Amino acid sequence: MLLCRVSALCRTVARWGRRSHPGDGLLHPALSFSSSRCRFVTSGEVGAKTGSAPELYRDTVLLPRSEFPMKLTGQKLLERELQLQQDCGFADLYSWQRERKAKKEFCLHDGPPYANGDPHVGHALNKILKDIRNRFEMLRGRQIHFIPGWDCHGLPIELKALGELGFSGLSPLQIRQKAREFAEGAIARQKAAFQRWGLMADWDQCYYTYDGAYEAAELKVFQEMHSKGLIYQDYKPVFWSPSSRTALAEAELEYNPEHVSRAIYTTFPLSKLPPGMTSEGLEGGVSVLVWTTQPWTIPANQAVCYMPNAQYSVVNRADNSQLLLVATERTASVAALLGTELQSVGTFTGSQLEGGICSHPTIPDKLVPLLPANHVTMAKGTGLVHTAPAHGMEDYSVASQFKLSVECLVDDDGKFTQLAGPELQNLPVMLEGTDKVISMLRDAGALLKEEQCVHSYPYDWRTKQPVVIRPSKQWFINTASLKDKAKEALQKVRVLPESARGSLLSMLDRRTYWCISRQRSWGVPIPVFYHRETGEALINKHIVSHIATLFKEKGSDCWWELPIETLLPDNVLKKSDAGPVSDYVRGEDVLDIWFDSGVSWAAVLEEEMEGETAEPESHLSWLPAPLRKPLVAESDTRADVYVEGKDQIGGWFQSSLLTSVAVRNQAPYKSLMVHGFAVSEKGEKMSKSLGNVVDPDVVINGGKDASTPAYGADVLRWWVAESNIFSEVQIGSSALNSARDSIGKLRNTLKFLLGNLQGFDPRTQAVDPKQMHYIDQYMLHQLREYSIKVTDAYSEYDAGRVIRVLQAFVNRELSSFYFSIIKDRLYCDPEDSLGRRSCQTVLEEILDGVTRSIGPILPHLAEEVYLHAPGHDEGETLFKSGWIKSSSVWRRPGLEEAVEGACAIRDSFRSSIPGKNAAEYDLTIAIEPGLLFELMESLQEEATSTSSQLAELMTVARVTLTSALPRDLPPDALLSHGTFLINLDGGVIREDSAYSIAAVPTAAARCPRCRRYTAESAECLCPRCQPIVSQAH
């Protein structure tokens, strides 16, 4: 009716044609019971029931009934979650969805966690975020491609595996065996935790970077990059960890902002003035003043650098007449530091310093040039930079340009070598070595000032010890040549949050090369052989292809197990134009673990590497056929998304991007989602020493005392979903208790819905929306809006918004509004009445929609509700039955305006009776002829009614709808006024309608059964309840 009426209104606003009652009185003298006689409650009846009148009719009231528990705690909660996982097929769900037909696929490529310890809340945050998205996409009908993986190689695993045994006396194979056993144990523990958290995957089919097939795919990427000249061997400075005795990549560093260095100001006497400097006034000799935070590098100095376009001054110290060369703009700072005045003797441009030669302060007869360099700044120091090419990346660039010596004075243990001289040999450079160099400078009269400098300094990410920069012969990737292509590829990638894109680009800019070789045993060997005499490397596509085949068949242990004749057979030597195998030895370096994980796109996502022939081998041949299906019918093997923490901006995100761009000229992902770290409730980094570590196993299963209750997996998942994942994510008792309470409130709502659907079968008893009450139709409209908002939020990786939308819908639309209105109809109308079935149809749709919407976040609760919900076949589970089934036909024109117009009137009325019971009032609503009047008549066709939809919405005893308030209002009538803006047909029809309300206490009595004020007397049932009770008895 409303649709027809609103359609008519949209065609012509001028035609109202509805009757009004300007002269009608507000109150009717008595209720009219024309069709039934009043049923009185006798004392005998009450006595027979041994209770009050309401108790007499309790059996006729349809109160909610459900076996769904309102609350689950402790061991019962844990047992219930495990039982649900078993009964609802959590373990088989991934394989089931891989085998079903789907039009689209969704690939979330799992960044492999490191297999070196127990699961922690960082794992929980990351893995649950991924599972939420996977479950959402699967419910929407997509086929999910998600293969969990583990990063299994590297020094940290070696260190933990060997413990106090150390490495002495152990062969590489012995080390590898212990490391593998340790990694396998860590993987088993982490995998068990991931399953307990409810993650959807085939846990028998995961990828591991120590698997032979994976290693073979990795070597094919290595070969492709080597053949393009992107991988090369060179002798250049790298980050070196003395504590680990290996080279490190930038991604393996942690910067300690509170590192304390012994900074010094020292002089290099000018033995030859630059031609651009006049000698007038400089007869006493000039010394170049430099500043460094690494005094131990002074013995390796090869030059002093200046800024060509800057201005420099020769200054005279007032306290001892020493002449110093410093940058003009640094003169004041240096004077304050030295505690003396500095008088300028001469000023020059940087370019005028060209050709100057200095004497080394501690090495007699060693001369070092003054050279221009772009990396010199005026932020600190003297504007003149001590340059040791062996121990600085920028210093090395200067050496490359000017052909300086790159002589390393530091060994693998971080100690001075024999080349540093007998005074320094074997001294640790960061400790006693620094002491000795400073002492030598002091003795030479070259030390002007020493001070402590607190600054950010790189540390080994695992040993937590400072690193040094030293040159070493290593294998590198030329990232400088990939940078522009990588940036271009990244512009096509969606990044969440967008602010992370800047960090990705800046890290690409800073990385000119990537050291990928490590001096360890537990890793993928670099497939290179060296000539015994010349040390020349032998590596080509024939060798790498042969080694990759061996690794696929036997695993990379065969690099040490097999004789070199098998690794380097005659046919490969012949193709390589190499000499006899006896001329060669196998290399001992392994690949950086960031290269291991960075090629996972090739080992896991691609069925075949680009350029392979029709050879029917697959990189995932160890997986069953359904898991090896190509991602899409075309050849696009990019993942839809990578989801990892912000530490992977310089790690896996970047290594994956660089290797993929190098081989395929595209990013391996279409989207990146970057989340923050899990921190303590106080925002602190978790640390055992601080005692603030939150163990996810304890969160789920509880601790040893009552202060750490068992929350279950869904609380952990709710915490992840509710958090602002783009910043640091706090976890502690407050956050977990809040999550538990929120789920508890949600359970109450779900129990109410289930209880009121007892005995209802939506397959046979559902009411067509066109026959529904308008408030019920309106709630379908609201459910449609809710489903759209929730779907949008999930699509944006914003599970926190999902929860906010859910809670707003449950609290505002359901609990505070709809439930409060329909309880009377649900409990007191005839069981099979159209009005009650209309309401139940909507409740079932709401239950179904809410349950599906929480499924990705709370899979255990969702499946538990689904087991209790009506209308499902035996064995059917929520996750095999799809997403929210809202319909566009639920959004009907005029429906929203009708109900919300009535609600606006109700709000005006209620504000006039603060603290009083609305059910005890009769209302007269006066609206001038117009759109609002038409809409209200859709809710109440009679002039006066106690049972109309308008009366139900107002929750009052009786409503009279008229075009003007009567003149004979009683003195106790409460008047209120308001306006409501109607906006129909996209704004084509707009009308601001005024209304007036008169509220008068009702003369009717409260019905002893339904408790509405619609009875003739206190002992009499109302007209609605009389026939229901008569039939019941």
XYZ file of C-alpha atoms in Angstrom, residues 444-890:
447
model
C 100.594 12.790 18.215
C 99.087 16.112 19.325
C 96.264 15.678 16.832
C 93.365 15.250 19.306
C 91.607 18.536 19.988
C 88.449 17.297 21.668
C 86.675 14.105 22.708
C 82.983 13.923 23.637
C 80.211 11.395 24.044
C 77.741 11.294 21.166
C 74.330 9.663 21.576
C 73.018 8.750 18.141
C 71.252 6.071 16.126
C 73.574 3.203 15.249
C 72.988 -0.124 13.432
C 72.845 -3.329 15.465
C 72.591 -6.971 14.438
C 68.857 -7.727 14.505
C 69.394 -11.044 16.282
C 72.449 -10.741 18.523
C 71.550 -7.149 19.484
C 75.219 -6.175 19.158
C 76.622 -3.238 17.150
C 77.850 -3.883 13.635
C 80.732 -2.380 11.706
C 81.186 -1.537 8.057
C 84.037 -3.416 6.455
C 84.834 -4.518 2.908
C 84.366 -8.115 1.968
C 84.100 -10.154 -1.191
C 80.398 -10.808 -1.409
C 77.584 -11.409 -3.865
C 75.378 -8.398 -4.529
C 72.212 -7.416 -6.335
C 72.491 -4.163 -8.230
C 69.377 -2.557 -6.797
C 70.328 0.845 -8.214
C 69.552 -0.435 -11.700
C 66.203 -1.863 -10.505
C 65.114 1.162 -8.502
C 63.284 3.077 -11.231
C 61.444 -0.007 -12.472
C 60.519 -0.931 -8.912
C 59.145 2.558 -8.270
C 57.132 2.410 -11.467
C 55.726 -0.987 -10.517
C 54.901 0.269 -7.044
C 52.813 3.103 -8.451
C 50.391 0.458 -9.766
C 50.065 -1.129 -6.321
C 47.412 -0.098 -3.840
C 49.009 0.553 -0.448
C 47.073 0.592 2.842
C 47.598 2.883 4.568
C 48.687 5.163 1.733
C 51.223 6.823 4.053
C 53.306 3.630 3.912
C 54.017 4.204 0.216
C 56.438 7.012 1.074
C 58.436 4.711 3.351
C 58.621 2.072 0.623
C 59.890 4.588 -1.922
C 62.426 6.168 0.420
C 63.885 2.774 1.305
C 64.242 1.962 -2.382
C 66.106 5.246 -2.831
C 68.529 4.493 -0.010
C 69.383 1.005 -1.207
C 71.991 1.121 -3.981
C 72.992 -2.513 -3.635
C 71.878 -5.568 -1.688
C 74.406 -7.988 -0.230
C 72.870 -11.446 -0.632
C 75.738 -13.726 0.478
C 76.137 -14.975 4.025
C 79.010 -16.815 5.647
C 76.865 -19.447 7.300
C 75.920 -23.108 6.885
C 72.138 -23.082 7.374
C 70.803 -21.687 4.131
C 70.553 -22.191 0.391
C 74.083 -22.524 -1.027
C 75.064 -20.065 -3.731
C 75.682 -22.398 -6.715
C 79.161 -21.159 -7.539
C 82.532 -22.864 -7.867
C 85.941 -21.187 -7.529
C 89.158 -21.942 -9.372
C 91.714 -23.323 -6.948
C 94.524 -21.144 -8.241
C 92.943 -17.914 -9.430
C 89.853 -17.809 -7.204
C 87.782 -16.922 -10.265
C 84.085 -17.724 -9.898
C 82.473 -20.277 -12.218
C 78.719 -19.768 -12.459
C 76.320 -19.861 -15.411
C 72.871 -21.067 -16.417
C 74.085 -24.635 -17.052
C 75.529 -24.929 -13.549
C 72.605 -23.298 -11.784
C 70.053 -25.388 -13.698
C 71.895 -28.602 -12.827
C 72.190 -27.661 -9.132
C 68.507 -26.661 -9.031
C 67.550 -30.104 -10.355
C 69.667 -31.762 -7.659
C 68.154 -29.569 -4.941
C 64.648 -30.430 -6.098
C 65.397 -34.142 -5.932
C 67.622 -34.303 -2.860
C 67.408 -30.966 -1.050
C 70.258 -28.515 -0.601
C 72.128 -30.782 1.843
C 73.454 -32.470 -1.278
C 75.765 -29.457 -1.792
C 77.826 -30.880 1.058
C 76.871 -34.556 0.724
C 77.651 -35.198 -2.930
C 81.122 -35.330 -4.450
C 82.043 -32.312 -6.534
C 82.057 -34.559 -9.625
C 78.299 -34.958 -9.223
C 77.717 -31.280 -8.567
C 79.887 -30.284 -11.508
C 79.674 -33.142 -14.036
C 81.613 -33.309 -17.278
C 78.688 -32.293 -19.498
C 78.163 -29.122 -17.454
C 81.894 -28.360 -17.512
C 81.904 -28.821 -21.263
C 78.979 -26.415 -21.744
C 80.768 -23.967 -19.450
C 84.068 -24.150 -21.421
C 85.767 -24.883 -18.110
C 88.772 -27.014 -17.217
C 88.723 -30.286 -15.269
C 86.638 -30.587 -12.143
C 89.803 -30.976 -10.068
C 90.548 -27.300 -10.748
C 87.501 -26.177 -8.764
C 86.174 -26.045 -5.217
C 82.546 -25.453 -4.231
C 81.567 -22.140 -2.693
C 80.802 -21.914 1.015
C 78.405 -18.953 1.148
C 74.637 -19.223 1.434
C 71.932 -16.833 0.256
C 70.460 -14.110 2.448
C 67.209 -15.287 4.028
C 65.516 -12.168 2.651
C 66.314 -13.519 -0.799
C 64.917 -16.890 0.347
C 61.553 -15.417 1.307
C 61.664 -12.704 -1.350
C 61.305 -15.252 -4.166
C 58.249 -16.950 -2.630
C 56.161 -15.448 -5.437
C 58.066 -17.744 -7.812
C 58.082 -20.822 -5.606
C 54.478 -20.602 -4.410
C 52.403 -18.404 -6.719
C 53.708 -19.378 -10.123
C 52.962 -22.740 -11.695
C 55.907 -22.369 -14.003
C 58.706 -19.883 -14.225
C 58.630 -17.593 -17.202
C 60.699 -19.008 -20.020
C 60.398 -22.652 -19.050
C 59.652 -25.176 -21.746
C 56.740 -27.593 -21.721
C 58.471 -29.627 -19.051
C 55.553 -30.705 -16.836
C 57.322 -29.930 -13.583
C 55.801 -27.509 -11.177
C 57.391 -25.572 -8.370
C 54.593 -26.843 -6.163
C 54.782 -30.438 -7.318
C 54.733 -31.585 -3.724
C 51.223 -30.155 -3.370
C 48.078 -32.028 -4.461
C 46.554 -30.999 -7.775
C 43.773 -28.725 -6.394
C 46.371 -26.572 -4.668
C 48.517 -26.321 -7.792
C 45.808 -24.856 -9.981
C 46.843 -21.645 -11.732
C 45.514 -18.609 -9.912
C 43.619 -17.279 -12.910
C 42.831 -18.431 -16.407
C 45.188 -15.778 -17.771
C 48.835 -15.853 -16.735
C 48.603 -13.165 -14.040
C 50.168 -14.812 -11.014
C 50.317 -11.705 -8.879
C 48.841 -12.014 -5.427
C 45.824 -9.874 -4.690
C 47.472 -8.747 -1.501
C 50.436 -9.119 0.843
C 49.555 -8.415 4.503
C 52.447 -7.902 6.930
C 53.771 -5.656 9.686
C 55.496 -2.352 9.029
C 58.939 -3.917 9.582
C 58.471 -5.627 6.222
C 58.559 -2.293 4.382
C 62.325 -2.721 4.276
C 62.110 -6.504 4.361
C 59.805 -8.940 2.585
C 57.770 -6.298 0.744
C 60.954 -4.883 -0.739
C 62.822 -8.132 -1.437
C 59.721 -9.545 -3.147
C 59.298 -6.388 -5.210
C 62.940 -6.259 -6.333
C 63.194 -9.916 -7.348
C 59.838 -9.876 -9.146
C 60.625 -6.671 -11.013
C 64.017 -8.092 -11.959
C 62.519 -11.264 -13.447
C 58.988 -10.287 -14.533
C 59.114 -6.485 -14.649
C 56.094 -6.239 -12.335
C 55.304 -6.255 -8.642
C 54.280 -9.637 -7.200
C 51.272 -8.056 -5.480
C 48.332 -5.901 -6.500
C 47.878 -4.502 -2.994
C 49.899 -4.132 0.164
C 48.380 -3.903 3.625
C 50.804 -2.708 6.309
C 49.856 -3.086 9.958
C 51.475 -1.939 13.183
C 53.127 -3.926 15.950
C 51.521 -5.517 18.988
C 52.619 -3.685 22.135
C 51.755 -3.824 25.819
C 48.743 -2.093 27.292
C 51.007 0.837 28.191
C 52.240 1.098 24.616
C 55.631 -0.430 25.421
C 57.499 -2.953 23.322
C 56.996 -6.390 24.822
C 59.987 -7.737 26.702
C 60.529 -10.602 29.110
C 62.695 -8.338 31.244
C 59.781 -5.905 31.616
C 57.374 -8.747 32.324
C 54.808 -7.402 29.865
C 54.795 -10.212 27.319
C 51.293 -11.434 26.436
C 51.268 -15.100 25.412
C 48.389 -15.914 23.038
C 48.228 -19.447 24.424
C 47.591 -18.008 27.889
C 45.016 -15.618 26.428
C 43.075 -18.538 24.983
C 43.558 -21.222 27.635
C 44.074 -19.103 30.737
C 46.961 -18.849 33.137
C 47.876 -20.470 36.394
C 45.754 -18.140 38.505
C 42.332 -16.510 38.313
C 43.795 -13.179 37.177
C 44.386 -14.681 33.729
C 41.086 -16.296 32.688
C 40.563 -18.418 29.595
C 39.217 -16.063 26.947
C 39.061 -18.488 24.020
C 40.081 -17.912 20.416
C 37.204 -15.631 19.442
C 38.196 -13.023 22.042
C 41.712 -12.995 20.593
C 40.225 -12.563 17.117
C 37.883 -9.778 18.289
C 40.888 -7.959 19.808
C 42.651 -8.086 16.440
C 39.573 -6.957 14.524
C 38.664 -4.138 16.893
C 42.163 -2.641 17.030
C 43.434 0.244 14.953
C 45.821 -1.979 13.041
C 47.505 0.880 11.188
C 49.145 2.044 14.418
C 50.670 0.180 17.337
C 48.149 -2.356 18.654
C 47.842 -2.542 22.418
C 46.947 -5.744 24.228
C 46.401 -6.469 27.902
C 43.722 -7.382 30.401
C 41.661 -4.241 29.708
C 41.537 -4.832 25.965
C 40.789 -8.535 26.392
C 38.102 -7.972 29.021
C 36.503 -5.386 26.767
C 36.527 -7.854 23.877
C 35.003 -10.573 26.063
C 32.272 -8.218 27.295
C 31.476 -7.086 23.755
C 31.094 -10.683 22.600
C 28.945 -11.377 25.667
C 26.570 -8.565 24.754
C 26.439 -9.831 21.204
C 25.602 -13.339 22.474
C 22.646 -11.884 24.403
C 21.285 -10.296 21.233
C 21.780 -13.496 19.278
C 20.054 -15.488 22.021
C 17.082 -13.105 21.894
C 16.845 -13.619 18.137
C 17.148 -17.404 18.419
C 14.659 -17.542 21.287
C 11.992 -15.726 19.321
C 12.478 -17.989 16.315
C 11.630 -21.123 18.256
C 9.256 -23.206 16.112
C 9.633 -20.936 13.084
C 10.715 -22.414 9.751
C 11.640 -19.706 7.237
C 11.366 -22.190 4.391
C 7.610 -22.618 4.875
C 6.431 -19.830 7.201
C 8.236 -16.739 5.902
C 6.037 -13.767 4.974
C 6.447 -11.944 1.689
C 7.857 -8.440 2.298
C 4.857 -6.864 0.592
C 2.561 -8.345 3.282
C 4.762 -7.313 6.181
C 4.173 -4.556 8.705
C 5.932 -1.407 7.635
C 8.246 -1.457 10.647
C 9.303 -4.964 9.601
C 9.870 -3.832 6.027
C 11.838 -0.898 7.394
C 14.114 -3.253 9.317
C 14.806 -5.222 6.139
C 15.746 -1.885 4.605
C 18.062 -1.222 7.587
C 19.524 -4.713 7.292
C 20.280 -4.021 3.649
C 22.086 -0.815 4.609
C 23.965 -2.679 7.328
C 25.103 -5.387 4.927
C 26.424 -2.796 2.462
C 28.388 -0.983 5.169
C 29.845 -4.194 6.553
C 30.821 -5.452 3.112
C 32.519 -2.154 2.300
C 34.435 -2.194 5.583
C 35.711 -5.743 5.077
C 36.726 -4.831 1.537
C 38.846 -1.990 2.925
C 40.579 -4.289 5.457
C 38.825 -2.301 8.163
C 37.528 -4.954 10.546
C 37.421 -2.280 13.247
C 34.774 -0.445 11.235
C 32.907 -3.740 10.839
C 32.683 -3.998 14.615
C 31.601 -0.374 15.001
C 28.884 -0.816 12.364
C 27.811 -4.093 14.002
C 27.578 -2.582 17.479
C 25.699 0.466 16.228
C 23.207 -1.756 14.404
C 22.708 -4.068 17.366
C 22.500 -1.344 19.999
C 20.621 1.358 18.130
C 18.554 -0.314 15.442
C 17.805 -3.586 17.226
C 17.965 -3.356 21.025
C 16.922 0.269 21.499
C 14.439 0.443 18.642
C 13.081 -2.641 16.921
C 13.130 -5.119 19.798
C 11.411 -2.652 22.141
C 8.617 -2.170 19.603
C 7.964 -5.761 18.529
C 8.094 -7.602 21.853
C 4.365 -7.151 22.374
C 3.584 -8.550 18.920
C 6.069 -11.411 19.355
C 4.908 -12.466 22.796
C 1.185 -11.751 22.739
C -0.138 -12.031 19.174
C -1.464 -15.423 18.040
C 1.417 -17.739 17.206
C 0.533 -18.115 13.529
C -0.758 -14.597 12.992
C 0.478 -12.653 10.000
C 1.867 -9.902 12.209
C 3.932 -12.316 14.298
C 5.165 -14.325 11.313
C 6.043 -11.043 9.616
C 8.148 -10.134 12.609
C 9.765 -13.587 12.791
C 10.623 -13.470 9.103
C 12.550 -10.274 9.703
C 14.194 -11.602 12.855
C 15.405 -14.639 10.928
C 16.834 -12.400 8.196
C 18.529 -10.246 10.838
C 19.925 -13.288 12.628
C 21.219 -14.692 9.389
C 22.739 -11.386 8.270
C 24.389 -10.593 11.595
C 25.718 -14.136 11.962
C 27.282 -14.086 8.515
C 28.692 -10.614 9.072
C 30.537 -11.701 12.222
C 31.711 -14.981 10.658
C 35.116 -13.738 9.427
C 35.911 -12.293 12.864
C 34.166 -14.788 15.160
C 33.983 -18.076 13.243
C 33.342 -20.171 16.353
C 30.419 -18.039 17.547
C 29.024 -17.764 14.019
C 28.992 -21.520 13.514
C 27.528 -22.055 16.992
C 24.650 -19.699 16.188
C 24.176 -21.332 12.806
C 23.757 -24.730 14.458
C 20.876 -23.341 16.549
C 19.284 -21.236 13.806
C 16.150 -22.470 11.990
C 15.875 -23.379 8.331
C 19.135 -25.306 7.780
C 19.694 -28.854 6.654
C 21.576 -31.333 8.818
C 25.332 -30.919 8.506
C 25.136 -27.550 6.769
C 27.663 -24.984 8.027
C 27.729 -21.227 7.768
C 30.995 -20.990 5.856
C 29.706 -23.270 3.125
C 26.520 -21.265 2.650
C 27.660 -17.838 1.509
C 27.559 -14.178 2.451
C 24.691 -11.974 3.670
C 21.677 -12.508 1.460
C 20.187 -9.022 1.478
C 17.952 -7.951 -1.387
C 17.798 -4.663 -3.245
C 13.967 -4.862 -3.214
C 14.142 -4.243 0.540
